[in-house]
mmCIF file of C-alpha atoms and ligand atoms in Angstrom:
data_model
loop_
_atom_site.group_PDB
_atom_site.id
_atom_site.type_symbol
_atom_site.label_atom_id
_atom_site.label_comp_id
_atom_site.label_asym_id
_atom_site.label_seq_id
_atom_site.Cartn_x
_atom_site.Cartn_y
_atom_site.Cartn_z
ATOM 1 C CA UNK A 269 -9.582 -20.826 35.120
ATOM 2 C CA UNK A 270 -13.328 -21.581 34.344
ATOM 3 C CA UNK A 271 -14.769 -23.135 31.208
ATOM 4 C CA UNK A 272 -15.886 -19.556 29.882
ATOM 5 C CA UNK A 273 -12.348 -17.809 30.864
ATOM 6 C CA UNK A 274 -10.655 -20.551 28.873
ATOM 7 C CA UNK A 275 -13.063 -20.319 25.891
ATOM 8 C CA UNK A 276 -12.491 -16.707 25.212
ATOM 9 C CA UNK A 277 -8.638 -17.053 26.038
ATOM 10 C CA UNK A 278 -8.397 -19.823 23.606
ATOM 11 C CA UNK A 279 -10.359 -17.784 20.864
ATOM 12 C CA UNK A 280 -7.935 -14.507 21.338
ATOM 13 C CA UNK A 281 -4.824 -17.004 20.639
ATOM 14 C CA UNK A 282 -6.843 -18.349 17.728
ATOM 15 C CA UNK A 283 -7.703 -15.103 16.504
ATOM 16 C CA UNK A 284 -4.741 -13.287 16.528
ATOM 17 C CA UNK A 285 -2.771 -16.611 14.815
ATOM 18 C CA UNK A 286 -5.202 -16.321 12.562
ATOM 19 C CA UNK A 287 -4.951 -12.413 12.143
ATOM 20 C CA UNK A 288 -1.149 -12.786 11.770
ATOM 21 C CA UNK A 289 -0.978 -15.894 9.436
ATOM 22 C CA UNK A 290 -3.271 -14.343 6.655
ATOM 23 C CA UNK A 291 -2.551 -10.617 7.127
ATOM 24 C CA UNK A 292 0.763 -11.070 4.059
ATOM 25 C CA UNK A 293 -1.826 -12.286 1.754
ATOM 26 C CA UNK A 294 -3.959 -9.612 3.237
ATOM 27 C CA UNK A 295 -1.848 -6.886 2.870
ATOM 28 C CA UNK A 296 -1.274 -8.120 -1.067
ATOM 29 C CA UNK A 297 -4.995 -8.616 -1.377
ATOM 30 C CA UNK A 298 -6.092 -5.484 -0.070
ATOM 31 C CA UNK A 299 -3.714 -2.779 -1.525
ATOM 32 C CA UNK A 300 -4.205 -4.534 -4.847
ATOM 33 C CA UNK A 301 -6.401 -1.382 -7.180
ATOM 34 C CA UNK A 302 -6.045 -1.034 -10.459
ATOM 35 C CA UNK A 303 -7.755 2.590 -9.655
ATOM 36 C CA UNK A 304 -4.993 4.084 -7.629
ATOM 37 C CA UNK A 305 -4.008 7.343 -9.028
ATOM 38 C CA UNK A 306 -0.873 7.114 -10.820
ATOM 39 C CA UNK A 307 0.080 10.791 -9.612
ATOM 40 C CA UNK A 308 0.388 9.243 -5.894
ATOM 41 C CA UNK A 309 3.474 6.871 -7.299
ATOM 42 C CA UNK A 310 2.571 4.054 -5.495
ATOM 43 C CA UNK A 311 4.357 1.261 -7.043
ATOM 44 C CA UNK A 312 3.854 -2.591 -5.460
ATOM 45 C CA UNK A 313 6.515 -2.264 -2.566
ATOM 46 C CA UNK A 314 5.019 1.073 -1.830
ATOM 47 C CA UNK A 315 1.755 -0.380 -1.375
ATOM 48 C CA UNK A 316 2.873 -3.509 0.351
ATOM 49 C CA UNK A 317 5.371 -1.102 3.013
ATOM 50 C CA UNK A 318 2.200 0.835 3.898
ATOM 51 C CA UNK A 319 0.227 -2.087 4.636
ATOM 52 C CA UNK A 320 3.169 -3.480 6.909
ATOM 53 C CA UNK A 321 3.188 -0.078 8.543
ATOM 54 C CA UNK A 322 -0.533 -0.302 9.306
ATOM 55 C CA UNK A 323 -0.382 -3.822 10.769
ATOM 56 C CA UNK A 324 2.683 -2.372 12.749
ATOM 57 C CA UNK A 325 0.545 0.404 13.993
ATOM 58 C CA UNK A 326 -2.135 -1.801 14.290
ATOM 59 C CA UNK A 327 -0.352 -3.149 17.128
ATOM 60 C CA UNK A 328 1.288 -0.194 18.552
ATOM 61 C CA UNK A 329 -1.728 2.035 19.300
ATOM 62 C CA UNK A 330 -5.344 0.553 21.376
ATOM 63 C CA UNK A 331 -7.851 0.933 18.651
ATOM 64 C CA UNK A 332 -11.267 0.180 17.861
ATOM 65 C CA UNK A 333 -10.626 -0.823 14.215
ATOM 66 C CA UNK A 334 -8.586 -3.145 12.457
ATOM 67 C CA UNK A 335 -5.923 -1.840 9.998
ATOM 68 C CA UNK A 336 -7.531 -4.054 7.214
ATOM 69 C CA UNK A 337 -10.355 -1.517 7.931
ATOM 70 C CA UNK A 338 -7.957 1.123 7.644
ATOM 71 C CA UNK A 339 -6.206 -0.048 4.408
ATOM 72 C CA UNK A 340 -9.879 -0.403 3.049
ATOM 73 C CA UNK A 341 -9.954 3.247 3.282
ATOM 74 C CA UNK A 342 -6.295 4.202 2.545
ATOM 75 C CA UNK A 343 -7.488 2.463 -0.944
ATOM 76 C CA UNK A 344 -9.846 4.671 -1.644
ATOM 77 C CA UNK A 345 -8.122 8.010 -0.834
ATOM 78 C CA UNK A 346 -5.559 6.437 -3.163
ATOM 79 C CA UNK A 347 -8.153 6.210 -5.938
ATOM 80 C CA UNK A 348 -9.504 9.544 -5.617
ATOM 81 C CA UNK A 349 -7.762 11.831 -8.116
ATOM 82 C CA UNK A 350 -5.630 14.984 -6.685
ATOM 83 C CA UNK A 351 -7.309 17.499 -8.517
ATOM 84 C CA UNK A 352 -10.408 16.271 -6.439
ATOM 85 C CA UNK A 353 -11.062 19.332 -3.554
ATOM 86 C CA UNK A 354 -11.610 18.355 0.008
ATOM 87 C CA UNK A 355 -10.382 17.272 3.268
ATOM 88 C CA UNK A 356 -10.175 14.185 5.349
ATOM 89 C CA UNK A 357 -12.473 14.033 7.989
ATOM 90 C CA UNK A 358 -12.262 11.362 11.297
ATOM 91 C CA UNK A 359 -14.951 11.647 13.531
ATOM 92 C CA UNK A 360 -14.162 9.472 16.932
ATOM 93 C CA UNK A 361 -10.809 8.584 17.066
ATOM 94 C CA UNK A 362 -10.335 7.411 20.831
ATOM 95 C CA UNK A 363 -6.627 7.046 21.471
ATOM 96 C CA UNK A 364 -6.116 7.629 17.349
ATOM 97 C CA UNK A 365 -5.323 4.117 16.088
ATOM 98 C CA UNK A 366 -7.117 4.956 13.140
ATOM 99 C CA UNK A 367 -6.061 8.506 13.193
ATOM 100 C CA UNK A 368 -2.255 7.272 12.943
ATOM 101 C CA UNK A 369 -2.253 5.209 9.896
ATOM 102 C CA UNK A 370 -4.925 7.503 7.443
ATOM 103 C CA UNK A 371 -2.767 10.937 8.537
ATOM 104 C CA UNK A 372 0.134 8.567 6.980
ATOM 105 C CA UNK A 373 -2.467 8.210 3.803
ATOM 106 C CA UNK A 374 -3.180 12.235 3.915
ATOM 107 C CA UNK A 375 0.308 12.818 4.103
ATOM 108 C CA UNK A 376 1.172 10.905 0.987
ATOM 109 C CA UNK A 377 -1.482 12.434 -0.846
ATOM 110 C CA UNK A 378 -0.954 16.056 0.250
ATOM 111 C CA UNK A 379 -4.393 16.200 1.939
ATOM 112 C CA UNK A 380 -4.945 17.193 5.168
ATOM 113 C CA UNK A 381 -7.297 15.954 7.887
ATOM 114 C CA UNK A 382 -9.625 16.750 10.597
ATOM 115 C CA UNK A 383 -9.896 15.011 13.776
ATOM 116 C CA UNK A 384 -13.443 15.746 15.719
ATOM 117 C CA UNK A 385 -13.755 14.219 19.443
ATOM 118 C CA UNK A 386 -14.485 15.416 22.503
ATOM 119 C CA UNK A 387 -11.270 13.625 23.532
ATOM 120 C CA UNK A 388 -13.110 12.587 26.779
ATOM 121 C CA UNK A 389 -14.942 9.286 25.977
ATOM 122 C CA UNK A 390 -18.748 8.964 24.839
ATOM 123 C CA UNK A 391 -21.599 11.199 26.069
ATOM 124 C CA UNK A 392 -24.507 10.983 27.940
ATOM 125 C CA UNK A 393 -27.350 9.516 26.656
ATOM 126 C CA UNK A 394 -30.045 11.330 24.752
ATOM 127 C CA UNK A 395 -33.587 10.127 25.450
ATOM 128 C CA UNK A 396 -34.444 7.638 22.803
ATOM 129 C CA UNK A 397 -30.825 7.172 21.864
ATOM 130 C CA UNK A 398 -31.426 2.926 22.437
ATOM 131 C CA UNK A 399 -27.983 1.685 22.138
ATOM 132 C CA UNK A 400 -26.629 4.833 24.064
ATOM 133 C CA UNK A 401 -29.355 3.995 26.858
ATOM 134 C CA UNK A 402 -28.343 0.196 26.204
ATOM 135 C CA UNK A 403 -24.375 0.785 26.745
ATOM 136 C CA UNK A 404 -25.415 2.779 30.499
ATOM 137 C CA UNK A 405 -27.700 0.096 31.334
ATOM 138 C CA UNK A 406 -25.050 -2.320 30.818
ATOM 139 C CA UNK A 407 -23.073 -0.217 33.592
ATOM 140 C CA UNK A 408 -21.023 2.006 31.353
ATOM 141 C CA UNK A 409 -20.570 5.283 32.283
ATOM 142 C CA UNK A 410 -19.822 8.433 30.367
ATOM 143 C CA UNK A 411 -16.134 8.595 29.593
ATOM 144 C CA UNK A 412 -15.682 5.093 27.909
ATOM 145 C CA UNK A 413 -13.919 5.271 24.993
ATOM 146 C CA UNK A 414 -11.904 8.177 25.881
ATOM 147 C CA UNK A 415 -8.755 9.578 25.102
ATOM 148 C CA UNK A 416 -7.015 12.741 26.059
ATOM 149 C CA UNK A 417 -6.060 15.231 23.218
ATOM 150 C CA UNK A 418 -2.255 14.620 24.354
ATOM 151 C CA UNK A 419 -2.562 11.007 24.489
ATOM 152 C CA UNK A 420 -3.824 11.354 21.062
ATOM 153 C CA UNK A 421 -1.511 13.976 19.555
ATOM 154 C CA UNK A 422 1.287 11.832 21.490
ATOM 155 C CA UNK A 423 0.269 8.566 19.237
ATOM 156 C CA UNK A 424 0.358 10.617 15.715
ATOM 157 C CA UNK A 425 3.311 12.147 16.839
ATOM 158 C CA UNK A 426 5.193 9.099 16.856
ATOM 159 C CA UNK A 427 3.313 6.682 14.559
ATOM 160 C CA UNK A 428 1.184 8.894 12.176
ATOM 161 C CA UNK A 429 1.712 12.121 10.311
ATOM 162 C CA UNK A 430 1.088 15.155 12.766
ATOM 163 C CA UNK A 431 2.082 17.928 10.475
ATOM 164 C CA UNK A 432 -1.215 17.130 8.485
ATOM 165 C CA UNK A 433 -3.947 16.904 11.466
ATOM 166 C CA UNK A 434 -5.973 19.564 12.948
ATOM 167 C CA UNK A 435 -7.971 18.819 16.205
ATOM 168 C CA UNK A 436 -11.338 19.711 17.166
ATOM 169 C CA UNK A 437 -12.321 19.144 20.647
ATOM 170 C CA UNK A 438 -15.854 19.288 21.800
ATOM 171 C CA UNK A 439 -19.254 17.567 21.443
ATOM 172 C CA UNK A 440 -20.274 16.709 18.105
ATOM 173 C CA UNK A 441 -23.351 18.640 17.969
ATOM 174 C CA UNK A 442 -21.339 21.637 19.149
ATOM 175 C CA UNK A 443 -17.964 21.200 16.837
ATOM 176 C CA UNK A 444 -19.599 19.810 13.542
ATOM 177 C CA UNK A 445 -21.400 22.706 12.971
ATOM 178 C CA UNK A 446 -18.521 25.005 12.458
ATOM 179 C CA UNK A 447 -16.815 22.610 10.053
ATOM 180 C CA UNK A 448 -15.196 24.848 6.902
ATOM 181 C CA UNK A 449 -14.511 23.127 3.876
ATOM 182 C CA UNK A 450 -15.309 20.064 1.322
ATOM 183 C CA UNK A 451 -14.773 16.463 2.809
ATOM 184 C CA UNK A 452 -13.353 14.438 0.210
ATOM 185 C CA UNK A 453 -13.590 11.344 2.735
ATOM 186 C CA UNK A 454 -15.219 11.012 6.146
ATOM 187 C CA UNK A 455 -14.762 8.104 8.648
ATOM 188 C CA UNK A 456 -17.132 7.770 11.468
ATOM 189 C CA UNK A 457 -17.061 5.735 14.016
ATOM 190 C CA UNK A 458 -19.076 6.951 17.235
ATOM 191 C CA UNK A 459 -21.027 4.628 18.456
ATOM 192 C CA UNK A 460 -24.609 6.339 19.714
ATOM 193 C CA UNK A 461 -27.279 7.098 17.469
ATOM 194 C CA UNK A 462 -27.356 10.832 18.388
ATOM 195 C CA UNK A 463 -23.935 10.875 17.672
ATOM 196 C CA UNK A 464 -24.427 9.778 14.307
ATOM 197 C CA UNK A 465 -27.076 11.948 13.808
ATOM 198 C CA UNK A 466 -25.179 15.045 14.508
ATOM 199 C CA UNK A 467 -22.418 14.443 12.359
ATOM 200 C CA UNK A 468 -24.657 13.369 9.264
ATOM 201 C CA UNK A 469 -26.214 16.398 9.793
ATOM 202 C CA UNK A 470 -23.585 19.015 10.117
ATOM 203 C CA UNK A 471 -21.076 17.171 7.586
ATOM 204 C CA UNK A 472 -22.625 15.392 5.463
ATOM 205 C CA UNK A 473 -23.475 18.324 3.472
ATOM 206 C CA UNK A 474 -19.826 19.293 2.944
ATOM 207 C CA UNK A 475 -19.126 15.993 1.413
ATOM 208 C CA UNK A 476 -17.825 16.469 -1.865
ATOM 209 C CA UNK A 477 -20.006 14.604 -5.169
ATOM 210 C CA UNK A 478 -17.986 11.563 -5.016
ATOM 211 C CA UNK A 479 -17.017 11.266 -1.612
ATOM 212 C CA UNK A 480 -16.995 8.750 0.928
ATOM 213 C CA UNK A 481 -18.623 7.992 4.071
ATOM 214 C CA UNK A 482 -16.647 5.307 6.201
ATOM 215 C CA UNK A 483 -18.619 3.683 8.960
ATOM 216 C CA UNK A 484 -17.910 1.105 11.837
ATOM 217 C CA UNK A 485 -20.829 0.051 13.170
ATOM 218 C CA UNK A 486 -21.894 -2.116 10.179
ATOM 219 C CA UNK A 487 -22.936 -5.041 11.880
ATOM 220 C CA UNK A 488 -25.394 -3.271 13.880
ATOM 221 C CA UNK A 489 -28.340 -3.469 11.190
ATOM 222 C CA UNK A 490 -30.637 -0.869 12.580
ATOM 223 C CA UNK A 491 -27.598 1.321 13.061
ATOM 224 C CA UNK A 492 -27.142 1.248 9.191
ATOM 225 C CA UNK A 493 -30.693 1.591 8.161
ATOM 226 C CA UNK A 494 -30.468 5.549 8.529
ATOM 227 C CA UNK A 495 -27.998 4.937 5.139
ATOM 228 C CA UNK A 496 -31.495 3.274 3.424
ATOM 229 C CA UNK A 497 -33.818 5.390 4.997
ATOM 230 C CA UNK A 498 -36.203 7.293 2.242
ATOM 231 C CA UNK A 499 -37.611 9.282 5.589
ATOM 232 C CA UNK A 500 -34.075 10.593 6.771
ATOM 233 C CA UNK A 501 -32.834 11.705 4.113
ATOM 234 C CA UNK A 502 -35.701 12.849 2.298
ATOM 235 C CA UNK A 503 -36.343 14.892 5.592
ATOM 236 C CA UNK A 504 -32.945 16.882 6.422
ATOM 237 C CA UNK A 505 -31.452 16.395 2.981
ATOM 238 C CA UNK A 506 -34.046 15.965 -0.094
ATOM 239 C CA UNK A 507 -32.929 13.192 -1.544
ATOM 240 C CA UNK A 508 -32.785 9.185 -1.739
ATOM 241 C CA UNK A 509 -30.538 7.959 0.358
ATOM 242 C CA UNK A 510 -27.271 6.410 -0.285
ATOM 243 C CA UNK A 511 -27.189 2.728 0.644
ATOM 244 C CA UNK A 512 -24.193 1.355 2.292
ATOM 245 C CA UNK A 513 -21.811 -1.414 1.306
ATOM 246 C CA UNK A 514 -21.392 -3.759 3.614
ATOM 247 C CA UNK A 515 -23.805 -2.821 6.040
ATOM 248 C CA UNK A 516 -24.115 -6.287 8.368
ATOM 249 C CA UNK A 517 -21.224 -7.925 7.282
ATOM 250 C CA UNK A 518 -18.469 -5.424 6.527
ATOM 251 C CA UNK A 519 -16.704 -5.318 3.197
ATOM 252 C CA UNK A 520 -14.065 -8.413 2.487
ATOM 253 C CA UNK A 521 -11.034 -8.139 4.191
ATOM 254 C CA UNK A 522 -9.952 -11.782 3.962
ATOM 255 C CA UNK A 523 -11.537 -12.730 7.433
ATOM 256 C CA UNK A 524 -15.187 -12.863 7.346
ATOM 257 C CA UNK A 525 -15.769 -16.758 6.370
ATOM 258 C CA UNK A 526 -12.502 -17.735 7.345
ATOM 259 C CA UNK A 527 -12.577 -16.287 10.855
ATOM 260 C CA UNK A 528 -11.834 -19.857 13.101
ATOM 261 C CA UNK A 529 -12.717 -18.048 16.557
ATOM 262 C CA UNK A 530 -16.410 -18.283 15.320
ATOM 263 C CA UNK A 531 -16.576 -21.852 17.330
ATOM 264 C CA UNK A 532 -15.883 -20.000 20.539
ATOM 265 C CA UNK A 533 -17.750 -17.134 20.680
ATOM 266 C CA UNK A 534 -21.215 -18.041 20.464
ATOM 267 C CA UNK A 535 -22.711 -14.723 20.571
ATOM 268 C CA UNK A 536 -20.913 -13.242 17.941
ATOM 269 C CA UNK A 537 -20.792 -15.078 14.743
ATOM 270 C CA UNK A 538 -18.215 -13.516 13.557
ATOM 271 C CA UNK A 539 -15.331 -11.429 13.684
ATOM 272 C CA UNK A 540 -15.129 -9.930 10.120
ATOM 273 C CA UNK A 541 -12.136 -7.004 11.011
ATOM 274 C CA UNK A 542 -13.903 -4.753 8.541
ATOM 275 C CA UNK A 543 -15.966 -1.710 7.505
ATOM 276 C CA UNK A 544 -18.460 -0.529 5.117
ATOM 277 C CA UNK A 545 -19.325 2.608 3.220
ATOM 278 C CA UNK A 546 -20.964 4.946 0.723
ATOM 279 C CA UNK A 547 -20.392 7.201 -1.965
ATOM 280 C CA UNK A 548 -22.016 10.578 -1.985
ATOM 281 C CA UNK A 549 -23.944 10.616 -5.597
ATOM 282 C CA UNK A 550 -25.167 6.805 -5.430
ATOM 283 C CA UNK A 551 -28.587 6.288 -4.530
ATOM 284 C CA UNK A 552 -30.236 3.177 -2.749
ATOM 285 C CA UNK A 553 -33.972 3.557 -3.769
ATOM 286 C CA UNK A 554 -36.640 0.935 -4.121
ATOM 287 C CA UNK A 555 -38.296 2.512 -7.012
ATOM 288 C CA UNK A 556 -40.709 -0.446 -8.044
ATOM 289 C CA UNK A 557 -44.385 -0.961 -7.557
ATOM 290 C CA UNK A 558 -46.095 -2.369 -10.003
ATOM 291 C CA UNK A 559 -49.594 -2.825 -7.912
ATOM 292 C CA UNK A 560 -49.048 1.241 -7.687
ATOM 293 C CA UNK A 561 -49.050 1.633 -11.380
ATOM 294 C CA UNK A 562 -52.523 -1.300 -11.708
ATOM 295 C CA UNK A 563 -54.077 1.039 -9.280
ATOM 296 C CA UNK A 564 -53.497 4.534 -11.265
ATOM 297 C CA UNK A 565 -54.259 2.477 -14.110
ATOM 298 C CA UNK A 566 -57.401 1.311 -13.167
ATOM 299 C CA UNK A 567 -58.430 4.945 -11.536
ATOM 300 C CA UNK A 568 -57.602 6.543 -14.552
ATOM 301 C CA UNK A 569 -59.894 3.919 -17.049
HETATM 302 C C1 SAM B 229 -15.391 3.619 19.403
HETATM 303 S S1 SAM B 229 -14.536 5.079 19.719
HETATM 304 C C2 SAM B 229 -13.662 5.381 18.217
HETATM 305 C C3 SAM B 229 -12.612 4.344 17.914
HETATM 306 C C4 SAM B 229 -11.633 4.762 16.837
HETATM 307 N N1 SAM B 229 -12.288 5.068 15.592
HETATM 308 C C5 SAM B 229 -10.583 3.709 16.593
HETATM 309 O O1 SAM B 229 -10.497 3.202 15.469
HETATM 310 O O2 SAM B 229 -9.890 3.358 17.541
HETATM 311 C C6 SAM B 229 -15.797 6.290 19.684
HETATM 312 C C7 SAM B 229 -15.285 7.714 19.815
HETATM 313 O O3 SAM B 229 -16.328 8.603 19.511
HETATM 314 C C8 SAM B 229 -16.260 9.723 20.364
HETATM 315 N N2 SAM B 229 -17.630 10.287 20.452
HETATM 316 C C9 SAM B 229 -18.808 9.612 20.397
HETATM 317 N N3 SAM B 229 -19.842 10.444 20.439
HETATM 318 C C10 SAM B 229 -19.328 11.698 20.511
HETATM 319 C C11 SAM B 229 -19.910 13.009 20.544
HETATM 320 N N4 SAM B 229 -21.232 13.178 20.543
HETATM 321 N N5 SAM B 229 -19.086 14.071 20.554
HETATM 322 C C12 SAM B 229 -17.726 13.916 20.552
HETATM 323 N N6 SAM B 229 -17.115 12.694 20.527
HETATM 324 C C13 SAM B 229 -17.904 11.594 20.506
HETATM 325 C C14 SAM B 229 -15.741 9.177 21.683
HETATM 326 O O4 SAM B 229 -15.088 10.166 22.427
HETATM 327 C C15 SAM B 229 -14.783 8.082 21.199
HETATM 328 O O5 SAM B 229 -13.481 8.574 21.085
#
């Protein structure tokens, strides 16, 4: 085995000690709200089961996110009230690791949720899509990423809650649009810019005051900026836009700074498990310029 072989081997065993040594504190940390709606009757071992489940899932189903990520989220739904309209929206699911263990959440809740995918990997790239034109340069081809619909509806069958999911297979640009309904909470995690684009577009707008927007990529900086981007939304949406929490680190899951695989993977710093966010209603504007307010000063004298 070379050096390199034995470096990343070592930091997998490392990791995934790690992973399973601090996910009960984890799980405790995590599921710990003081928000939770008491309508949902989730007492402490209620709370604690769930995360157990998700960890158990975790490990069940290939997915692209961790279930801290996914009990970051189950959180929330938790916290927003029932009387609260809307649906739960997943766009990306792959082989619907994530898609098992919220559909659990929707089903304790009584919401139900929408899976979008074209169920057959990432598309093409669209000119000036850079990390889509990255990925194919890299040697990718379209497809990665992909799961069937029947590998995926197999998965929620048995793991997840099946009676609550609908499906929607097809390109984003050509599914989104049709989308009926208020989002109460939307988790996105599909990789290309154009992607991205075409979901903000066609969903965001559905989004109930309140809401949530989940998102994966959040250590991919320029990724996030279209979340502090005065020109986006200003453009397609009139209005600020809404910041995201934890864009470039991820929000705490208990791994961030305590992540030991750090020393052996030198090109990523580290391996935070997590995801980040908004809320529909909060604004992230830079609303200060005092040199602005000199200048009209000094026009008007
Ligand atoms: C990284 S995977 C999602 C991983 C998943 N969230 C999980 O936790 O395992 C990205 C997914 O986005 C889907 N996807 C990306 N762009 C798409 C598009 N334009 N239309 C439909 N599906 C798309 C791919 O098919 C793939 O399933």
């Amino acid at each position: 085995m070379n050096n390199n072989k034995l470096k990343k081997s070592l930091a997998k065993f490392v990791r995934a000690t790690h992973g399973f040594l601090t996910a009960p504190m984890a799980i405790f940390f995590l599921t710990y709200s003081p928000k939770v709606h008491p309508g949902y009757g989730m007492t402490w071992p209620r709370r604690i089961a769930l995360g157990f489940r998700f960890w158990l899932n975790n490990a069940r189903v290939t997915s692209g996110t961790s279930w801290r990520a996914h009990l970051v989220i189950a959180m929330k739904l938790l916290e927003i009230p029932p009387e609260t309209p809307g649906d739960v929206v997943e766009c990306g699911c792959w082989k619907g690791g994530a898609s098992v263990n919220i559909s659990l959440v929707c089903k304790l809740i009584g919401r139900r949720m929408k899976i979008y995918d074209s169920f057959e990997g990432l598309p093409p790239p669209v000119e000036g899509d850079v990390i889509a034109e990255k990925t194919f340069k890299k040697g990718f081809i379209p497809g990665i990423f992909g799961g069937t619909l029947e590998e995926v509806q197999d998965n929620i069958r048995r793991y997840g809650a099946y009676d609550v999911c609908s499906f929607h297979q097809g390109w984003f640009e050509n599914t989104t649009p049709h989308h009926e309904g208020d989002i109460c909470l939307m988790f996105i995690d599909v990789d290309f810019y154009s992607s991205l684009h075409d979901v903000l577009i066609n969903l965001w707008p559905h989004v109930v005051d309140g809401g949530f927007v989940f998102l994966d990529e959040y250590l991919n900086l320029p990724y996030c900026a279209v979340f502090y981007s005065e020109k986006y939304w200003d453009k397609y949406f009139k209005c600020a836009p809404p910041g995201l929490v934890g864009a470039g680190t991820g929000v705490q899951v208990g791994m961030h700074y305590t992540d030991p695989t750090i020393r052996f993977q030198p090109t990523q710093m580290q391996g935070p498990d997590s995801i980040s966010y908004c809320i529909k209603g909060q604004y992230a504007l830079w609303d200060f310029y005092p040199d602005e307010k000199e200048e009209a000063g000094a026009a008007e004298g």
